[in-house]
Short mmCIF file of C-alpha atoms and ligand atoms in Angstrom, two decimals:
data_model
loop_
_atom_site.label_atom_id
_atom_site.label_comp_id
_atom_site.label_asym_id
_atom_site.label_seq_id
_atom_site.Cartn_x
_atom_site.Cartn_y
_atom_site.Cartn_z
CA MET A 179 125.49 68.28 84.81
CA LYS A 180 128.13 70.28 86.23
CA ILE A 181 130.80 71.15 85.32
CA GLN A 182 134.01 72.84 87.46
CA GLU A 183 134.77 77.00 87.32
CA TYR A 184 138.43 76.09 85.55
CA GLN A 185 136.60 74.26 82.86
CA ALA A 186 133.47 75.87 82.02
CA LYS A 187 136.44 79.02 82.25
CA GLU A 188 139.01 77.41 79.72
CA LEU A 189 135.15 76.18 77.40
CA LEU A 190 134.73 80.20 77.83
CA ALA A 191 138.28 81.37 77.28
CA GLU A 192 138.40 78.57 73.05
CA ARG A 193 135.39 81.20 72.58
CA GLY A 194 137.28 84.73 72.76
CA VAL A 195 135.05 85.35 76.67
CA PRO A 196 137.91 86.75 78.94
CA ILE A 197 138.89 85.48 81.70
CA PRO A 198 141.87 85.80 84.24
CA ARG A 199 145.45 83.76 83.68
CA GLY A 200 145.16 80.42 85.19
CA GLN A 201 145.84 77.09 86.27
CA ALA A 202 144.02 74.38 87.98
CA LEU A 203 146.51 72.14 90.62
CA SER A 204 145.10 68.71 92.00
CA SER A 205 148.68 69.45 94.02
CA ALA A 206 149.96 71.59 96.90
CA THR A 207 152.91 71.62 95.61
CA GLU A 208 153.52 73.22 92.84
CA ALA A 209 151.32 76.19 93.71
CA ARG A 210 154.21 78.33 94.44
CA GLY A 211 156.00 78.29 90.85
CA VAL A 212 152.14 78.65 89.53
CA ALA A 213 151.43 81.53 91.29
CA ARG A 214 154.82 83.43 90.62
CA GLU A 215 154.63 82.68 87.14
CA LEU A 216 151.02 85.12 87.49
CA GLY A 217 152.55 88.05 89.11
CA GLY A 218 152.39 86.62 92.52
CA ALA A 219 149.57 88.58 94.43
CA VAL A 220 147.03 85.80 93.26
CA VAL A 221 143.49 84.33 94.31
CA VAL A 222 143.30 79.98 94.93
CA LYS A 223 140.17 78.64 94.12
CA ALA A 224 137.52 75.48 95.50
CA GLN A 225 136.99 74.11 92.05
CA VAL A 226 133.78 72.17 94.39
CA LEU A 227 130.09 72.12 92.63
CA ALA A 228 128.63 74.51 94.21
CA GLY A 229 127.68 78.52 95.30
CA GLY A 230 128.81 80.33 97.62
CA ARG A 231 132.78 80.04 97.57
CA GLY A 232 133.43 83.15 99.16
CA LYS A 233 131.02 83.34 101.93
CA ALA A 234 132.10 78.96 102.77
CA GLY A 235 135.83 79.85 102.98
CA GLY A 236 136.56 78.55 99.29
CA ILE A 237 138.20 81.95 97.76
CA LYS A 238 141.35 83.38 98.86
CA LEU A 239 143.62 86.11 98.28
CA ALA A 240 147.42 85.73 98.34
CA ALA A 241 149.68 88.36 98.62
CA THR A 242 152.19 86.90 98.08
CA PRO A 243 153.17 83.25 96.28
CA LYS A 244 153.98 81.86 99.50
CA LYS A 245 151.14 82.76 100.60
CA ALA A 246 149.72 81.12 97.43
CA ALA A 247 150.80 77.71 98.45
CA GLU A 248 149.13 78.15 102.05
CA ALA A 249 146.18 79.00 100.71
CA THR A 250 146.15 75.83 98.75
CA ARG A 251 147.90 73.53 101.32
CA SER A 252 144.68 74.79 103.57
CA ILE A 253 142.09 74.96 101.37
CA LEU A 254 142.75 71.12 98.73
CA GLY A 255 141.50 67.86 100.99
CA SER A 256 139.06 70.55 103.18
CA ARG A 257 135.71 69.36 102.96
CA LEU A 258 133.45 72.83 101.38
CA SER A 259 129.79 73.28 103.35
CA THR A 260 128.95 76.11 101.35
CA TYR A 261 123.61 76.89 101.27
CA GLN A 262 124.86 74.83 97.43
CA SER A 263 125.88 72.24 98.13
CA GLY A 264 123.60 70.12 101.20
CA GLY A 265 125.28 69.07 104.36
CA GLU A 266 128.20 67.31 103.96
CA GLY A 267 129.59 69.42 101.11
CA PHE A 268 132.26 67.64 99.11
CA GLU A 269 135.64 67.34 99.30
CA VAL A 270 138.15 70.48 97.02
CA ALA A 271 140.29 67.31 95.03
CA THR A 272 141.37 71.16 92.64
CA VAL A 273 142.14 74.54 93.43
CA LEU A 274 141.55 76.62 90.80
CA ILE A 275 144.55 79.86 91.04
CA GLU A 276 144.45 82.43 89.47
CA GLU A 277 146.31 86.28 88.55
CA GLN A 278 144.39 88.10 90.57
CA VAL A 279 142.22 90.74 88.83
CA PRO A 280 141.41 94.76 89.76
CA ILE A 281 137.71 94.89 90.33
CA ALA A 282 135.98 98.32 90.22
CA ARG A 283 132.53 97.24 89.90
CA GLU A 284 131.05 93.10 89.84
CA LEU A 285 128.25 92.48 87.36
CA TYR A 286 126.11 89.58 86.73
CA LEU A 287 124.96 87.85 83.72
CA ALA A 288 123.49 84.43 83.02
CA ILE A 289 121.97 82.96 80.37
CA THR A 290 118.94 80.62 80.54
CA THR A 291 116.19 79.24 78.94
CA ASP A 292 112.96 80.07 79.88
CA ARG A 293 109.72 77.68 79.93
CA ALA A 294 107.04 80.05 79.75
CA THR A 295 108.39 81.61 75.91
CA ALA A 296 111.02 78.96 74.63
CA CYS A 297 113.61 80.59 74.27
CA GLU A 298 116.98 81.87 75.68
CA THR A 299 116.80 84.37 78.36
CA ILE A 300 119.60 86.87 79.91
CA ILE A 301 120.02 87.69 82.90
CA ALA A 302 121.71 90.98 84.14
CA SER A 303 122.87 93.22 88.04
CA ALA A 304 124.61 95.41 88.74
CA HIS A 305 124.12 94.00 91.39
CA GLY A 306 126.96 90.45 91.09
CA GLY A 307 128.92 89.63 93.20
CA MET A 308 128.13 86.95 96.68
CA ASP A 309 125.05 88.79 97.60
CA ILE A 310 122.79 88.30 94.73
CA GLU A 311 120.49 85.74 95.70
CA GLU A 312 119.39 88.56 98.33
CA ILE A 313 119.26 91.25 96.06
CA ALA A 314 116.37 89.14 93.52
CA ALA A 315 114.19 87.74 96.22
CA THR A 316 114.87 91.95 98.38
CA ASP A 317 115.06 94.32 94.30
CA PRO A 318 113.30 91.71 92.20
CA ALA A 319 113.28 95.11 90.08
CA ALA A 320 117.40 95.03 89.49
CA ILE A 321 117.54 92.34 88.18
CA LEU A 322 117.63 92.95 83.35
CA ARG A 323 116.23 90.01 81.78
CA GLU A 324 116.32 90.13 78.58
CA THR A 325 114.96 87.16 75.57
CA VAL A 326 116.89 86.09 73.21
CA LEU A 327 114.95 85.35 70.01
CA PRO A 328 116.30 82.04 68.23
CA ALA A 329 115.91 83.49 65.08
CA SER A 330 117.76 86.36 65.00
CA GLY A 331 119.51 86.65 68.18
CA LEU A 332 119.77 89.90 70.34
CA TRP A 333 119.20 93.36 68.92
CA PRO A 334 121.61 96.31 69.40
CA PHE A 335 118.42 97.41 70.87
CA GLN A 336 118.49 94.45 73.62
CA ILE A 337 122.18 95.34 74.01
CA ARG A 338 122.09 98.96 75.19
CA LYS A 339 119.24 98.21 77.30
CA ILE A 340 121.77 95.87 78.99
CA ALA A 341 124.36 98.47 78.67
CA ALA A 342 122.39 100.44 80.25
CA GLY A 343 121.29 98.75 83.43
CA LEU A 344 124.72 97.61 84.44
CA LYS A 345 125.17 101.88 83.71
CA LEU A 346 128.79 100.74 81.64
CA GLU A 347 129.69 103.73 79.90
CA ARG A 348 130.80 104.24 75.79
CA GLU A 349 133.50 101.52 75.82
CA PRO A 350 132.52 98.82 77.91
CA ALA A 351 128.99 98.13 76.12
CA LYS A 352 130.57 97.29 73.48
CA LEU A 353 132.88 94.87 74.57
CA LEU A 354 129.66 93.92 76.12
CA GLY A 355 128.13 93.36 73.15
CA LYS A 356 130.98 90.85 71.97
CA ILE A 357 130.63 88.93 74.98
CA LEU A 358 127.27 88.64 75.93
CA SER A 359 126.81 86.95 72.05
CA GLN A 360 129.90 84.45 72.84
CA LEU A 361 127.83 83.05 75.66
CA ILE A 362 124.55 83.20 74.00
CA ALA A 363 127.32 81.36 70.97
CA CYS A 364 129.05 79.30 73.81
CA TYR A 365 125.20 78.46 75.64
CA ARG A 366 123.78 77.56 71.88
CA GLU A 367 127.26 75.49 70.27
CA LEU A 368 126.96 73.35 74.48
CA ASP A 369 124.29 72.32 75.31
CA CYS A 370 123.44 74.49 78.48
CA ASP A 371 120.81 74.90 80.64
CA LEU A 372 122.80 77.94 82.46
CA LEU A 373 125.75 79.59 81.80
CA GLU A 374 126.40 81.88 84.29
CA ILE A 375 128.45 84.49 85.19
CA ASN A 376 128.91 85.85 88.45
CA PRO A 377 130.86 87.38 88.59
CA LEU A 378 131.70 89.82 86.20
CA ALA A 379 134.51 92.40 86.22
CA VAL A 380 134.51 95.92 85.47
CA THR A 381 137.99 96.12 86.46
CA THR A 382 139.28 99.49 87.35
CA ASP A 383 141.21 100.03 83.37
CA GLY A 384 138.02 99.50 81.25
CA ARG A 385 137.92 95.76 81.12
CA LEU A 386 134.93 92.67 81.71
CA VAL A 387 136.73 89.94 82.71
CA ALA A 388 135.31 87.42 84.25
CA LEU A 389 135.77 86.16 87.88
CA ASP A 390 134.08 82.74 87.71
CA ALA A 391 131.62 80.88 85.37
CA LYS A 392 129.29 78.46 86.65
CA MET A 393 127.41 76.44 82.87
CA ASN A 394 125.51 73.50 83.46
CA ILE A 395 124.52 71.44 80.39
CA GLU A 396 122.18 69.75 79.40
CA ASP A 397 121.25 65.54 80.43
CA ASN A 398 119.52 64.59 78.00
CA ALA A 399 121.35 66.41 75.39
CA ILE A 400 125.51 65.05 77.22
CA TYR A 401 125.59 61.81 74.12
CA ARG A 402 126.78 64.00 72.11
CA GLN A 403 129.18 66.29 73.45
CA PRO A 404 131.63 63.89 74.89
CA ARG A 405 133.51 66.33 75.30
CA LEU A 406 131.81 67.63 78.43
CA LYS A 407 131.01 64.25 78.79
CA GLU A 408 134.77 63.58 80.11
CA MET A 409 134.17 66.48 81.88
CA GLY A 410 131.47 66.13 83.76
CA GLY A 411 131.57 62.15 86.15
CA GLY A 412 134.82 63.42 88.36
CA GLU A 413 132.67 64.44 90.99
CA ALA A 414 129.60 63.25 91.53
CA GLU A 415 127.62 65.96 92.34
CA ASP A 416 125.90 64.35 95.20
CA ALA A 417 127.20 60.96 96.11
CA ASN A 418 123.15 59.80 97.07
CA GLU A 419 122.14 61.25 93.61
CA ALA A 420 125.30 58.94 91.86
CA GLU A 421 124.16 55.88 93.80
CA ALA A 422 120.81 56.64 92.28
CA ALA A 423 122.35 57.39 88.19
CA ARG A 424 124.37 53.74 89.49
CA ILE A 425 120.87 51.60 90.25
CA GLY A 426 118.58 52.96 87.64
CA VAL A 427 116.15 54.58 90.13
CA SER A 428 115.57 58.09 89.87
CA TYR A 429 116.15 59.22 93.32
CA ILE A 430 116.22 63.27 95.14
CA ARG A 431 117.02 64.02 98.68
CA MET A 432 114.36 65.97 100.35
CA ASP A 433 113.47 67.40 103.73
CA GLY A 434 111.58 65.16 105.73
CA ASP A 435 111.18 62.56 107.40
CA ILE A 436 109.11 59.31 105.42
CA GLY A 437 110.88 57.36 102.92
CA CYS A 438 109.25 56.90 99.34
CA VAL A 439 110.16 53.56 97.11
CA VAL A 440 107.68 54.41 94.11
CA ASN A 441 107.26 53.55 90.65
CA GLY A 442 107.40 55.43 88.19
CA ALA A 443 107.45 59.37 88.71
CA GLY A 444 104.30 60.73 88.33
CA LEU A 445 102.82 58.48 91.05
CA ALA A 446 106.88 59.03 93.17
CA MET A 447 104.89 63.06 93.40
CA THR A 448 101.00 62.05 93.76
CA THR A 449 102.58 59.91 97.12
CA MET A 450 104.14 63.21 97.86
CA ASP A 451 101.30 65.30 97.82
CA ILE A 452 99.27 63.48 100.08
CA LEU A 453 102.01 62.50 102.33
CA HIS A 454 101.59 66.12 102.41
CA LEU A 455 98.07 66.90 103.10
CA PHE A 456 98.13 64.24 105.34
CA GLY A 457 100.47 66.59 107.43
CA GLY A 458 103.47 65.16 107.14
CA GLN A 459 106.90 65.29 104.53
CA ALA A 460 108.90 63.05 102.15
CA ALA A 461 112.22 62.17 102.45
CA ASN A 462 113.16 60.85 99.18
CA PHE A 463 111.78 61.87 95.90
CA LEU A 464 111.38 58.20 94.09
CA ASP A 465 110.52 56.54 91.44
CA VAL A 466 112.15 53.01 91.48
CA GLY A 467 111.20 52.27 87.54
CA GLY A 468 108.72 49.41 85.31
CA SER A 469 110.98 46.71 85.77
CA ALA A 470 112.13 46.64 89.57
CA ASP A 471 114.54 43.45 90.31
CA ALA A 472 115.46 42.56 94.23
CA ASP A 473 119.13 44.52 93.33
CA ARG A 474 117.52 47.78 92.09
CA ILE A 475 114.92 47.29 95.16
CA ALA A 476 117.53 47.10 97.84
CA GLY A 477 119.87 49.87 95.80
CA ALA A 478 116.59 51.89 96.70
CA LEU A 479 115.80 51.04 100.53
CA ARG A 480 119.49 50.97 100.80
CA LEU A 481 119.58 54.69 99.65
CA ILE A 482 116.37 55.78 100.96
CA LEU A 483 117.70 54.75 104.80
CA THR A 484 121.37 56.50 104.31
CA ASP A 485 119.45 59.38 105.40
CA PRO A 486 119.08 59.50 109.35
CA GLU A 487 116.26 61.28 109.97
CA VAL A 488 113.70 58.61 108.02
CA LYS A 489 111.71 57.19 110.48
CA VAL A 490 109.79 54.68 108.40
CA ILE A 491 109.19 53.77 104.92
CA PHE A 492 106.05 54.31 102.89
CA ILE A 493 105.66 51.96 99.57
CA ASN A 494 103.82 52.61 97.16
CA ILE A 495 103.44 50.40 93.98
CA PHE A 496 101.00 50.18 91.32
CA GLY A 497 101.20 46.55 89.41
CA GLY A 498 100.96 47.38 86.21
CA ILE A 499 104.14 46.08 83.77
CA LEU A 500 105.63 45.60 88.08
CA ARG A 501 103.41 42.54 89.18
CA CYS A 502 103.15 42.82 92.65
CA ASP A 503 104.06 39.11 92.93
CA ILE A 504 107.25 39.75 91.43
CA PHE A 505 108.08 43.34 93.88
CA ALA A 506 106.53 41.61 96.51
CA ARG A 507 109.49 38.72 96.21
CA GLY A 508 111.96 41.27 95.47
CA LEU A 509 110.57 43.31 97.60
CA LEU A 510 111.47 40.26 100.75
CA GLU A 511 114.94 39.67 99.79
CA ALA A 512 115.69 43.72 99.77
CA VAL A 513 114.47 43.98 103.38
CA LYS A 514 117.17 41.17 104.37
CA GLN A 515 119.57 42.75 101.92
CA ALA A 516 118.95 46.20 103.08
CA GLU A 517 118.28 45.78 107.06
CA ALA A 518 116.21 48.25 106.95
CA LYS A 519 114.68 48.27 110.83
CA VAL A 520 111.72 51.54 110.54
CA PRO A 521 108.10 50.13 109.96
CA LEU A 522 107.29 49.25 106.42
CA VAL A 523 104.20 50.78 105.19
CA VAL A 524 103.30 49.08 101.88
CA ARG A 525 100.41 50.38 99.38
CA LEU A 526 100.53 46.84 96.77
CA ILE A 527 97.45 47.55 93.57
CA GLY A 528 97.70 46.53 90.41
CA THR A 529 98.48 42.90 88.30
CA ASN A 530 98.26 40.04 90.67
CA GLN A 531 98.31 41.95 93.77
CA GLU A 532 96.22 39.23 95.60
CA GLU A 533 99.58 36.36 95.40
CA GLY A 534 101.61 39.44 97.18
CA LYS A 535 100.20 40.55 100.01
CA ARG A 536 99.82 36.45 100.55
CA ILE A 537 103.61 36.61 99.94
CA LEU A 538 104.55 39.36 102.18
CA ASP A 539 102.15 37.97 105.24
CA ARG A 540 103.68 35.10 104.48
CA SER A 541 106.83 36.12 105.22
CA GLY A 542 107.16 37.10 108.94
CA LEU A 543 108.28 39.88 108.39
CA SER A 544 105.93 42.61 110.01
CA PHE A 545 104.78 44.75 106.49
CA ILE A 546 101.90 47.78 107.52
CA VAL A 547 99.47 46.75 104.30
CA ASN A 548 97.63 49.09 103.17
CA ASP A 549 95.62 48.88 99.82
CA ASP A 550 94.06 52.70 100.32
CA LEU A 551 95.94 55.73 99.12
CA GLU A 552 94.31 57.80 101.76
CA SER A 553 94.61 55.92 104.73
CA ALA A 554 98.13 54.27 104.09
CA ALA A 555 99.91 58.07 103.52
CA ALA A 556 98.24 58.67 106.55
CA GLN A 557 99.31 55.35 108.40
CA ALA A 558 103.06 56.56 107.75
CA VAL A 559 102.50 60.26 108.43
CA ALA A 560 101.15 58.36 112.42
CA ILE A 561 104.34 56.25 112.42
CA ALA A 562 106.93 59.48 111.91
CA LYS A 563 105.06 61.35 114.04
CA GLY A 564 105.16 59.26 116.65
CA SER A 565 102.12 58.76 117.07
CA GLN A 566 101.70 55.10 116.14
CA SER A 567 104.58 52.46 115.46
P1 GDP B 637 132.07 81.43 94.56
O1 GDP B 637 131.63 82.66 96.05
O2 GDP B 637 131.43 80.64 95.07
O3 GDP B 637 130.09 82.52 94.03
O4 GDP B 637 132.59 82.33 94.37
P2 GDP B 637 133.45 84.30 93.11
O5 GDP B 637 134.76 83.32 91.73
O6 GDP B 637 132.23 84.01 91.90
O7 GDP B 637 133.90 84.67 93.92
C1 GDP B 637 133.94 84.73 94.35
C2 GDP B 637 134.59 86.47 95.39
O8 GDP B 637 135.43 86.73 95.84
C3 GDP B 637 134.10 87.47 94.09
O9 GDP B 637 132.54 87.86 94.25
C4 GDP B 637 134.87 87.95 93.70
O10 GDP B 637 134.76 89.57 95.02
C5 GDP B 637 136.04 87.52 94.20
N1 GDP B 637 137.37 87.47 94.15
C6 GDP B 637 137.36 86.68 92.73
N2 GDP B 637 138.00 86.65 91.54
C7 GDP B 637 138.64 87.06 92.21
C8 GDP B 637 140.57 88.54 92.00
O11 GDP B 637 140.36 87.64 91.25
N3 GDP B 637 140.01 89.38 92.49
C9 GDP B 637 139.79 89.81 93.56
N4 GDP B 637 140.28 90.56 93.67
N5 GDP B 637 138.52 89.75 94.28
C10 GDP B 637 138.63 87.79 93.41
MN1 MN B 638 130.13 83.56 91.60
#
């Protein structure tokens, strides 16, 4: 789960991490007063759950309270689409107004859990700011990594190594050590799976200030983080994924044009692989789960059909707990409910498969039923490519 920058900063500030003074607003009327209180020159920042806001026009420097009010009016309610947000982007419901900080340099600092070492890892770079992804791609040596051992934490020599890599003088290096231990404590206490400060500004007077904060919480730990649970949920990270969570299916949109309805995550991945093997591309990952009823299947079909790229739907069901006849009845109902107009290739195998197929046969609807996974996948690919309909 992601939370907004202003929420993450509030949590960091409580733990002693230096952040700029500021206030979150969801109406433009207070902007002027807030800016005046902050000293006039401020930064107005769109609060959306995606990075890359700066480059997309979601971060505006305002030299006067009047300009701050203008910037707030232009950002609030607008749609912000960044390279991370996906097509339609996000409507901005909240802005964060902060005092301007005199920046000398922008550093990158993050903590994440490295699955290879099963430890937290500090990632740091002297080249923070808006081009960090580019630097990671072109100059990977400019990115430092240090493993945090669970029992001992970060050792002083590791802090010195990071500080040297970030080219920090003695005083800021001390500040960095403190911030690192605050960030690690925060990461653990709040069950984060990513805590990223980009940029961590070195100010012209030698302070370190977290100018941006991205905090992702491990979904499986939300149950024991009631305060964070409250913070999330206000804004869906992706409208379709939120709808999927509501109907109880796992759905992730992909770039292809073959919609997939599958039961079981492993089979869903296999299905995507086999489509790929035959030259096609899945439009989504979708696991309807073990006990899918008509409503859930209909919901899944509707989700898939919201994607205008989808040219065919490939249904690959292995009837175990979910019997094929029950699935077939659910599917008929779902196709009517969801008004599916694209061709449906159906592979239905397992418990009561004959009964399931009879139900589809007798329905009068035109399903392309095929028991063989490979040729069914090939058929779906051919339809998507327009070489068969
Ligand atoms: P992101 O693009 O979504 O990562 O948004 P950030 O919060 O990182 O802001 C993007 C850029 O805006 C930063 O890299 C800074 O260069 C600039 N910026 C943010 N806050 C301030 C500030 O207080 N003062 C100044 N001068 N620039 C800022
Ligand atoms: Mn940033």
